[in-house]
mmCIF file of C-alpha atoms in Angstrom:
data_model
loop_
_atom_site.group_PDB
_atom_site.id
_atom_site.type_symbol
_atom_site.label_atom_id
_atom_site.label_comp_id
_atom_site.label_asym_id
_atom_site.label_seq_id
_atom_site.Cartn_x
_atom_site.Cartn_y
_atom_site.Cartn_z
ATOM 1 C CA UNK A 1 -33.795 16.260 -28.240
ATOM 2 C CA UNK A 2 -31.769 17.574 -31.337
ATOM 3 C CA UNK A 3 -30.017 20.486 -29.693
ATOM 4 C CA UNK A 4 -29.027 18.417 -26.868
ATOM 5 C CA UNK A 5 -27.608 15.786 -29.449
ATOM 6 C CA UNK A 6 -25.828 19.024 -30.749
ATOM 7 C CA UNK A 7 -24.359 19.949 -27.036
ATOM 8 C CA UNK A 8 -23.384 16.446 -26.608
ATOM 9 C CA UNK A 9 -21.773 16.019 -30.073
ATOM 10 C CA UNK A 10 -20.501 19.421 -29.853
ATOM 11 C CA UNK A 11 -19.064 18.699 -26.161
ATOM 12 C CA UNK A 12 -17.328 14.933 -27.190
ATOM 13 C CA UNK A 13 -16.229 16.839 -30.001
ATOM 14 C CA UNK A 14 -14.471 19.210 -27.530
ATOM 15 C CA UNK A 15 -13.784 16.791 -25.209
ATOM 16 C CA UNK A 16 -11.860 15.060 -27.949
ATOM 17 C CA UNK A 17 -9.637 17.936 -28.718
ATOM 18 C CA UNK A 18 -8.569 18.065 -25.168
ATOM 19 C CA UNK A 19 -7.045 14.647 -24.869
ATOM 20 C CA UNK A 20 -5.186 14.953 -27.795
ATOM 21 C CA UNK A 21 -3.670 18.231 -27.681
ATOM 22 C CA UNK A 22 -3.273 16.497 -24.307
ATOM 23 C CA UNK A 23 -1.477 13.354 -25.281
ATOM 24 C CA UNK A 24 0.349 14.948 -28.209
ATOM 25 C CA UNK A 25 1.969 17.057 -25.301
ATOM 26 C CA UNK A 26 2.849 14.569 -23.403
ATOM 27 C CA UNK A 27 4.466 12.525 -25.219
ATOM 28 C CA UNK A 28 7.137 14.580 -26.554
ATOM 29 C CA UNK A 29 7.767 15.924 -23.051
ATOM 30 C CA UNK A 30 8.254 12.630 -22.048
ATOM 31 C CA UNK A 31 10.708 12.852 -25.251
ATOM 32 C CA UNK A 32 12.731 15.285 -24.618
ATOM 33 C CA UNK A 33 13.348 13.568 -21.012
ATOM 34 C CA UNK A 34 14.480 10.071 -22.378
ATOM 35 C CA UNK A 35 16.488 11.907 -25.861
ATOM 36 C CA UNK A 36 17.241 14.663 -23.921
ATOM 37 C CA UNK A 37 18.002 12.974 -20.219
ATOM 38 C CA UNK A 38 17.964 9.474 -19.701
ATOM 39 C CA UNK A 39 19.305 6.865 -22.620
ATOM 40 C CA UNK A 40 22.421 9.572 -23.538
ATOM 41 C CA UNK A 41 23.869 8.681 -19.769
ATOM 42 C CA UNK A 42 22.116 5.246 -19.549
ATOM 43 C CA UNK A 43 20.181 6.752 -17.250
ATOM 44 C CA UNK A 44 16.836 4.265 -15.993
ATOM 45 C CA UNK A 45 13.860 4.582 -15.271
ATOM 46 C CA UNK A 46 10.544 2.333 -13.486
ATOM 47 C CA UNK A 47 7.746 0.859 -15.355
ATOM 48 C CA UNK A 48 7.894 0.091 -18.678
ATOM 49 C CA UNK A 49 10.498 2.525 -19.768
ATOM 50 C CA UNK A 50 13.173 1.202 -16.624
ATOM 51 C CA UNK A 51 12.679 -2.014 -18.318
ATOM 52 C CA UNK A 52 12.774 -0.945 -22.148
ATOM 53 C CA UNK A 53 15.543 1.404 -20.908
ATOM 54 C CA UNK A 54 17.819 -1.552 -18.925
ATOM 55 C CA UNK A 55 17.336 -3.726 -22.487
ATOM 56 C CA UNK A 56 18.619 -0.579 -24.665
ATOM 57 C CA UNK A 57 21.620 -0.402 -21.964
ATOM 58 C CA UNK A 58 22.089 -4.125 -22.074
ATOM 59 C CA UNK A 59 21.630 -5.426 -25.274
ATOM 60 C CA UNK A 60 21.139 -2.049 -27.532
ATOM 61 C CA UNK A 61 18.401 -2.839 -28.762
ATOM 62 C CA UNK A 62 16.273 0.002 -30.214
ATOM 63 C CA UNK A 63 14.297 1.750 -27.531
ATOM 64 C CA UNK A 64 11.531 2.750 -29.945
ATOM 65 C CA UNK A 65 10.640 -0.852 -30.775
ATOM 66 C CA UNK A 66 11.240 -1.881 -26.919
ATOM 67 C CA UNK A 67 8.546 0.364 -25.811
ATOM 68 C CA UNK A 68 6.416 -0.880 -28.230
ATOM 69 C CA UNK A 69 6.424 -5.283 -27.779
ATOM 70 C CA UNK A 70 7.031 -4.825 -24.273
ATOM 71 C CA UNK A 71 3.644 -2.792 -23.604
ATOM 72 C CA UNK A 72 1.682 -4.989 -25.665
ATOM 73 C CA UNK A 73 0.866 -7.227 -23.303
ATOM 74 C CA UNK A 74 -0.383 -4.551 -21.297
ATOM 75 C CA UNK A 75 -2.677 -3.088 -24.006
ATOM 76 C CA UNK A 76 -4.357 -6.176 -24.969
ATOM 77 C CA UNK A 77 -4.621 -6.400 -20.670
ATOM 78 C CA UNK A 78 -5.775 -2.938 -21.122
ATOM 79 C CA UNK A 79 -8.499 -4.069 -23.994
ATOM 80 C CA UNK A 80 -9.926 -7.210 -21.581
ATOM 81 C CA UNK A 81 -10.071 -4.969 -18.648
ATOM 82 C CA UNK A 82 -10.971 -1.535 -19.240
ATOM 83 C CA UNK A 83 -12.905 0.277 -22.572
ATOM 84 C CA UNK A 84 -11.555 -0.031 -26.530
ATOM 85 C CA UNK A 85 -11.585 3.765 -26.744
ATOM 86 C CA UNK A 86 -9.101 3.776 -23.630
ATOM 87 C CA UNK A 87 -7.235 0.905 -25.448
ATOM 88 C CA UNK A 88 -7.372 2.725 -28.944
ATOM 89 C CA UNK A 89 -5.436 5.792 -26.634
ATOM 90 C CA UNK A 90 -3.542 4.068 -24.841
ATOM 91 C CA UNK A 91 -1.989 2.669 -28.014
ATOM 92 C CA UNK A 92 -1.569 5.566 -30.837
ATOM 93 C CA UNK A 93 0.265 7.581 -27.423
ATOM 94 C CA UNK A 94 3.005 4.860 -27.209
ATOM 95 C CA UNK A 95 2.974 4.027 -31.012
ATOM 96 C CA UNK A 96 3.686 8.507 -31.017
ATOM 97 C CA UNK A 97 6.259 8.287 -28.323
ATOM 98 C CA UNK A 98 8.444 5.747 -29.909
ATOM 99 C CA UNK A 99 7.522 7.716 -33.563
ATOM 100 C CA UNK A 100 8.858 11.049 -31.120
ATOM 101 C CA UNK A 101 11.554 8.939 -30.429
ATOM 102 C CA UNK A 102 13.215 7.482 -33.583
ATOM 103 C CA UNK A 103 12.353 10.690 -35.201
ATOM 104 C CA UNK A 104 12.960 13.640 -33.385
ATOM 105 C CA UNK A 105 16.349 15.088 -32.452
ATOM 106 C CA UNK A 106 17.134 15.745 -28.931
ATOM 107 C CA UNK A 107 20.478 17.219 -27.477
ATOM 108 C CA UNK A 108 22.219 16.334 -24.807
ATOM 109 C CA UNK A 109 21.299 18.558 -21.845
ATOM 110 C CA UNK A 110 23.307 17.890 -19.099
ATOM 111 C CA UNK A 111 26.351 15.576 -18.365
ATOM 112 C CA UNK A 112 25.409 16.105 -14.158
ATOM 113 C CA UNK A 113 23.924 13.341 -12.413
ATOM 114 C CA UNK A 114 21.757 14.793 -10.023
ATOM 115 C CA UNK A 115 19.914 16.620 -12.373
ATOM 116 C CA UNK A 116 19.636 14.098 -15.387
ATOM 117 C CA UNK A 117 17.997 11.929 -12.707
ATOM 118 C CA UNK A 118 15.907 14.991 -11.123
ATOM 119 C CA UNK A 119 14.911 16.715 -14.733
ATOM 120 C CA UNK A 120 14.690 13.719 -16.464
ATOM 121 C CA UNK A 121 12.514 12.169 -14.370
ATOM 122 C CA UNK A 122 10.476 15.327 -13.937
ATOM 123 C CA UNK A 123 10.037 15.610 -18.373
ATOM 124 C CA UNK A 124 9.249 12.189 -18.028
ATOM 125 C CA UNK A 125 6.779 12.545 -15.272
ATOM 126 C CA UNK A 126 5.090 15.714 -17.413
ATOM 127 C CA UNK A 127 4.439 14.025 -20.385
ATOM 128 C CA UNK A 128 3.189 10.924 -18.547
ATOM 129 C CA UNK A 129 0.949 12.748 -16.542
ATOM 130 C CA UNK A 130 -0.318 15.027 -19.022
ATOM 131 C CA UNK A 131 -1.037 11.687 -21.286
ATOM 132 C CA UNK A 132 -3.258 9.979 -18.564
ATOM 133 C CA UNK A 133 -4.966 13.508 -18.627
ATOM 134 C CA UNK A 134 -5.592 13.131 -22.013
ATOM 135 C CA UNK A 135 -7.395 9.786 -21.168
ATOM 136 C CA UNK A 136 -4.173 7.046 -21.979
ATOM 137 C CA UNK A 137 -1.123 6.536 -21.010
ATOM 138 C CA UNK A 138 2.882 6.194 -21.690
ATOM 139 C CA UNK A 139 3.622 3.170 -19.542
ATOM 140 C CA UNK A 140 1.784 0.003 -19.198
ATOM 141 C CA UNK A 141 1.723 -0.231 -15.938
ATOM 142 C CA UNK A 142 -0.854 1.480 -14.340
ATOM 143 C CA UNK A 143 -2.465 -1.493 -16.295
ATOM 144 C CA UNK A 144 -0.886 -4.607 -15.361
ATOM 145 C CA UNK A 145 -1.376 -2.292 -11.079
ATOM 146 C CA UNK A 146 -5.311 -1.941 -11.714
ATOM 147 C CA UNK A 147 -5.972 -5.074 -13.039
ATOM 148 C CA UNK A 148 -4.150 -6.601 -9.556
ATOM 149 C CA UNK A 149 -5.449 -4.027 -7.506
ATOM 150 C CA UNK A 150 -9.042 -5.594 -8.845
ATOM 151 C CA UNK A 151 -7.276 -9.211 -7.780
ATOM 152 C CA UNK A 152 -6.371 -8.929 -4.821
ATOM 153 C CA UNK A 153 -5.720 -6.698 -1.714
ATOM 154 C CA UNK A 154 -2.549 -4.890 -2.863
ATOM 155 C CA UNK A 155 -3.281 -1.126 -3.957
ATOM 156 C CA UNK A 156 -2.066 0.492 -7.552
ATOM 157 C CA UNK A 157 0.774 1.802 -5.845
ATOM 158 C CA UNK A 158 1.403 -1.282 -3.477
ATOM 159 C CA UNK A 159 2.009 -3.021 -7.106
ATOM 160 C CA UNK A 160 3.881 -0.512 -8.745
ATOM 161 C CA UNK A 161 6.308 -0.015 -6.198
ATOM 162 C CA UNK A 162 7.159 -3.491 -6.015
ATOM 163 C CA UNK A 163 7.217 -3.681 -9.654
ATOM 164 C CA UNK A 164 9.767 -1.257 -9.783
ATOM 165 C CA UNK A 165 12.106 -2.818 -6.720
ATOM 166 C CA UNK A 166 12.419 -6.219 -9.031
ATOM 167 C CA UNK A 167 13.358 -3.887 -12.105
ATOM 168 C CA UNK A 168 15.680 -1.513 -10.220
ATOM 169 C CA UNK A 169 17.505 -5.717 -8.550
ATOM 170 C CA UNK A 170 17.890 -6.672 -11.799
ATOM 171 C CA UNK A 171 19.037 -3.124 -12.763
ATOM 172 C CA UNK A 172 21.732 -3.191 -9.037
ATOM 173 C CA UNK A 173 23.132 -6.723 -10.089
ATOM 174 C CA UNK A 174 23.354 -6.373 -13.972
ATOM 175 C CA UNK A 175 24.452 -3.378 -13.950
ATOM 176 C CA UNK A 176 26.020 -2.058 -10.451
ATOM 177 C CA UNK A 177 24.702 0.080 -7.341
ATOM 178 C CA UNK A 178 25.121 3.083 -8.490
ATOM 179 C CA UNK A 179 23.066 3.052 -11.321
ATOM 180 C CA UNK A 180 20.068 1.211 -10.069
ATOM 181 C CA UNK A 181 20.392 4.350 -6.965
ATOM 182 C CA UNK A 182 20.030 6.846 -9.910
ATOM 183 C CA UNK A 183 17.136 4.673 -11.321
ATOM 184 C CA UNK A 184 15.444 4.927 -7.917
ATOM 185 C CA UNK A 185 15.666 8.217 -8.067
ATOM 186 C CA UNK A 186 14.738 9.077 -11.361
ATOM 187 C CA UNK A 187 11.890 7.135 -10.812
ATOM 188 C CA UNK A 188 10.701 9.057 -7.769
ATOM 189 C CA UNK A 189 10.820 13.109 -9.319
ATOM 190 C CA UNK A 190 8.677 11.490 -12.460
ATOM 191 C CA UNK A 191 5.801 10.006 -9.699
ATOM 192 C CA UNK A 192 5.569 12.901 -7.692
ATOM 193 C CA UNK A 193 5.662 15.220 -11.110
ATOM 194 C CA UNK A 194 2.931 12.543 -12.550
ATOM 195 C CA UNK A 195 0.564 13.620 -9.042
ATOM 196 C CA UNK A 196 1.358 17.209 -9.298
ATOM 197 C CA UNK A 197 0.071 16.625 -13.173
ATOM 198 C CA UNK A 198 -2.205 15.239 -12.432
ATOM 199 C CA UNK A 199 -3.656 16.683 -8.731
ATOM 200 C CA UNK A 200 -2.323 20.074 -9.684
ATOM 201 C CA UNK A 201 -3.067 22.755 -6.995
ATOM 202 C CA UNK A 202 -6.330 21.474 -7.310
ATOM 203 C CA UNK A 203 -5.707 18.132 -4.116
ATOM 204 C CA UNK A 204 -9.223 18.421 -2.373
ATOM 205 C CA UNK A 205 -9.477 18.175 1.522
ATOM 206 C CA UNK A 206 -12.853 17.135 3.156
ATOM 207 C CA UNK A 207 -13.416 19.482 5.628
ATOM 208 C CA UNK A 208 -15.655 18.215 9.083
ATOM 209 C CA UNK A 209 -16.386 20.743 11.850
ATOM 210 C CA UNK A 210 -17.832 20.364 14.692
ATOM 211 C CA UNK A 211 -19.635 23.423 16.245
ATOM 212 C CA UNK A 212 -22.093 25.168 18.854
ATOM 213 C CA UNK A 213 -22.647 27.609 16.056
ATOM 214 C CA UNK A 214 -23.140 25.477 13.331
ATOM 215 C CA UNK A 215 -26.140 27.017 11.922
ATOM 216 C CA UNK A 216 -24.723 30.031 11.437
ATOM 217 C CA UNK A 217 -20.955 28.536 9.671
ATOM 218 C CA UNK A 218 -23.518 27.060 7.314
ATOM 219 C CA UNK A 219 -24.885 29.964 6.001
ATOM 220 C CA UNK A 220 -21.172 31.080 5.941
ATOM 221 C CA UNK A 221 -20.381 28.303 3.860
ATOM 222 C CA UNK A 222 -23.438 28.150 1.640
ATOM 223 C CA UNK A 223 -24.152 31.752 1.067
ATOM 224 C CA UNK A 224 -20.886 33.903 1.222
ATOM 225 C CA UNK A 225 -18.167 31.314 0.367
ATOM 226 C CA UNK A 226 -20.986 29.710 -2.141
ATOM 227 C CA UNK A 227 -19.518 26.010 -1.030
ATOM 228 C CA UNK A 228 -21.695 22.668 -0.646
ATOM 229 C CA UNK A 229 -22.423 21.240 2.402
ATOM 230 C CA UNK A 230 -23.770 17.952 4.338
ATOM 231 C CA UNK A 231 -25.186 18.208 7.166
ATOM 232 C CA UNK A 232 -25.337 15.326 9.497
ATOM 233 C CA UNK A 233 -26.894 14.662 12.723
ATOM 234 C CA UNK A 234 -24.388 13.576 15.225
ATOM 235 C CA UNK A 235 -24.326 13.605 18.925
ATOM 236 C CA UNK A 236 -21.885 14.821 21.796
ATOM 237 C CA UNK A 237 -20.399 12.032 23.542
ATOM 238 C CA UNK A 238 -17.181 13.315 25.364
ATOM 239 C CA UNK A 239 -15.400 17.328 26.027
ATOM 240 C CA UNK A 240 -13.194 18.739 28.015
ATOM 241 C CA UNK A 241 -16.211 18.956 30.245
ATOM 242 C CA UNK A 242 -16.070 15.311 29.988
ATOM 243 C CA UNK A 243 -19.234 13.167 28.962
ATOM 244 C CA UNK A 244 -21.879 15.074 26.717
ATOM 245 C CA UNK A 245 -25.100 13.734 25.880
ATOM 246 C CA UNK A 246 -26.501 17.346 23.717
ATOM 247 C CA UNK A 247 -27.991 16.533 19.490
ATOM 248 C CA UNK A 248 -25.106 18.519 17.491
ATOM 249 C CA UNK A 249 -24.919 18.980 13.748
ATOM 250 C CA UNK A 250 -21.856 17.503 12.198
ATOM 251 C CA UNK A 251 -21.054 19.778 9.009
ATOM 252 C CA UNK A 252 -19.325 18.086 6.162
ATOM 253 C CA UNK A 253 -17.989 20.125 2.879
ATOM 254 C CA UNK A 254 -15.193 19.533 0.464
ATOM 255 C CA UNK A 255 -12.301 22.447 -0.950
ATOM 256 C CA UNK A 256 -9.871 22.316 -3.482
ATOM 257 C CA UNK A 257 -6.290 22.735 -0.908
ATOM 258 C CA UNK A 258 -5.768 26.443 -2.196
ATOM 259 C CA UNK A 259 -9.319 26.776 -0.728
ATOM 260 C CA UNK A 260 -8.857 25.761 2.974
ATOM 261 C CA UNK A 261 -6.996 28.664 4.654
ATOM 262 C CA UNK A 262 -9.307 31.058 3.533
ATOM 263 C CA UNK A 263 -12.157 28.948 5.200
ATOM 264 C CA UNK A 264 -11.206 27.653 7.637
ATOM 265 C CA UNK A 265 -10.180 31.683 8.830
ATOM 266 C CA UNK A 266 -13.575 32.117 8.613
ATOM 267 C CA UNK A 267 -15.302 29.215 10.802
ATOM 268 C CA UNK A 268 -12.803 30.853 13.341
ATOM 269 C CA UNK A 269 -14.330 34.595 13.569
ATOM 270 C CA UNK A 270 -17.464 32.476 14.183
ATOM 271 C CA UNK A 271 -16.309 30.260 16.667
ATOM 272 C CA UNK A 272 -12.148 29.631 17.386
ATOM 273 C CA UNK A 273 -13.148 26.757 19.057
ATOM 274 C CA UNK A 274 -14.506 25.469 16.739
ATOM 275 C CA UNK A 275 -13.204 21.629 16.266
ATOM 276 C CA UNK A 276 -12.230 20.896 12.566
ATOM 277 C CA UNK A 277 -10.958 17.804 11.272
ATOM 278 C CA UNK A 278 -9.701 16.953 7.070
ATOM 279 C CA UNK A 279 -9.484 14.744 5.267
ATOM 280 C CA UNK A 280 -7.291 14.155 1.664
ATOM 281 C CA UNK A 281 -9.423 12.208 -0.182
ATOM 282 C CA UNK A 282 -8.715 11.723 -4.290
ATOM 283 C CA UNK A 283 -11.326 12.811 -6.878
ATOM 284 C CA UNK A 284 -15.227 13.977 -6.116
ATOM 285 C CA UNK A 285 -17.690 12.741 -8.847
ATOM 286 C CA UNK A 286 -20.346 14.588 -8.620
ATOM 287 C CA UNK A 287 -21.818 18.103 -6.373
ATOM 288 C CA UNK A 288 -21.176 21.048 -6.979
ATOM 289 C CA UNK A 289 -17.464 20.897 -7.413
ATOM 290 C CA UNK A 290 -15.905 20.931 -11.155
ATOM 291 C CA UNK A 291 -14.329 18.001 -11.550
ATOM 292 C CA UNK A 292 -11.135 18.294 -12.740
ATOM 293 C CA UNK A 293 -10.303 16.192 -16.270
ATOM 294 C CA UNK A 294 -7.863 13.094 -16.082
ATOM 295 C CA UNK A 295 -9.145 9.436 -16.777
ATOM 296 C CA UNK A 296 -6.904 8.110 -14.322
#
């Protein structure tokens, strides 16, 4: 029992150190995106960061103060809806970003509008993504989206999209349409980068395999390729030869996107007529797949 507690304590310590490193790296990347690209050129983004940038451009108020003040309601919401640990990490990450913007000098990288939108969003999105993997957020919009998702039929993506439509519309009215359009491009770049940082190349794909050689395929997947599988008992219904009434084993496995082609090649060597259905899935827990380190 003592050894188990020590092991758990050591694992917990290592995880906390990893989280801190990810959050710090995320804060620095986001600061580069904001100070090196977006702020000097008056560009906007979506979410709380976008609101802060919009108010900063219209009033000249400190972006650091705006980030903290506007995120406070979302932090309080996180405390009520999520965990205390997450709330502390998120608040510290936002404070860290505000401090980085205040004290760290970053030279303006470019004045080309397209480069600003793309690479500003890339750095900002990379920072947000690393922070999420560290168990925090740099933008409270996701907390609001999660809350509304639990209370309504809207998905988190839909909530964030509607939230940003309002921001971009206000920017178009108060500033100009061009600024709003570039803000959309910046947000698109940032959101795609966030997805990539969180999911990376390890996006999971579920394969459903129907074949008369199901037993041989199962053995190949489990013994040769070391993949976990689940076998469903099914029944053929209708095919090229018309109605079929025959019991059949259906194999289900989950692999990363990088492994898909190799798996399919091996299956086709056994049965080139095998029916294979691919499903994109967001994440997995348990089983034989090593889970991504993310607190999203």
